[in-house]
Tab-separated table of C-alpha atoms in Angstrom:
chain	number	residue	atom	x	y	z
A	67	UNK	CA	-119.464	-47.461	21.390
A	68	UNK	CA	-122.036	-45.141	22.885
A	69	UNK	CA	-120.330	-42.269	24.678
A	70	UNK	CA	-117.078	-42.487	22.680
A	71	UNK	CA	-115.881	-39.322	20.971
A	72	UNK	CA	-114.749	-39.354	17.345
A	73	UNK	CA	-112.030	-36.741	16.795
A	74	UNK	CA	-111.578	-35.723	13.160
A	75	UNK	CA	-108.796	-33.840	11.385
A	76	UNK	CA	-108.302	-32.918	7.766
A	77	UNK	CA	-105.427	-31.241	5.957
A	78	UNK	CA	-105.067	-29.824	2.484
A	79	UNK	CA	-102.376	-31.736	0.589
A	80	UNK	CA	-102.407	-29.995	-2.778
A	81	UNK	CA	-104.351	-27.299	-4.574
A	82	UNK	CA	-104.656	-26.490	-8.240
A	83	UNK	CA	-107.715	-24.272	-8.278
A	84	UNK	CA	-110.464	-25.145	-8.749
A	85	UNK	CA	-109.273	-28.665	-7.744
A	86	UNK	CA	-108.153	-29.551	-4.220
A	87	UNK	CA	-106.769	-32.692	-2.571
A	88	UNK	CA	-106.884	-33.477	1.139
A	89	UNK	CA	-106.229	-36.247	3.659
A	90	UNK	CA	-108.393	-36.919	6.675
A	91	UNK	CA	-108.328	-39.084	9.773
A	92	UNK	CA	-110.768	-39.933	12.525
A	93	UNK	CA	-109.683	-41.386	15.853
A	94	UNK	CA	-111.302	-42.714	19.015
A	95	UNK	CA	-109.235	-42.748	22.210
A	96	UNK	CA	-106.113	-41.918	20.166
A	97	UNK	CA	-106.508	-44.895	17.806
A	98	UNK	CA	-107.249	-44.401	14.102
A	99	UNK	CA	-110.808	-45.509	13.328
A	100	UNK	CA	-111.056	-44.143	9.769
A	101	UNK	CA	-108.848	-42.450	7.188
A	102	UNK	CA	-109.535	-40.985	3.759
A	103	UNK	CA	-108.013	-39.221	0.784
A	104	UNK	CA	-110.357	-36.665	-0.745
A	105	UNK	CA	-110.498	-34.719	-3.974
A	106	UNK	CA	-112.988	-31.984	-4.750
A	107	UNK	CA	-113.591	-28.951	-6.929
A	108	UNK	CA	-115.045	-25.564	-6.065
A	109	UNK	CA	-117.418	-24.043	-8.577
A	110	UNK	CA	-119.426	-20.819	-8.606
A	111	UNK	CA	-122.983	-21.122	-7.345
A	112	UNK	CA	-125.592	-21.140	-10.112
A	113	UNK	CA	-127.775	-18.024	-10.000
A	114	UNK	CA	-131.198	-19.328	-10.971
């Protein structure tokens, strides 16, 4: 609803560089509105 605040938190669950795994949660008024499990990789920036 307009005016509500979404509070988000994320924590790293596991890392095996360059791969990482995390869990996240978003809540409004203390109640979970969204949750997610994420995986991502970090790579060097291309120098073009």
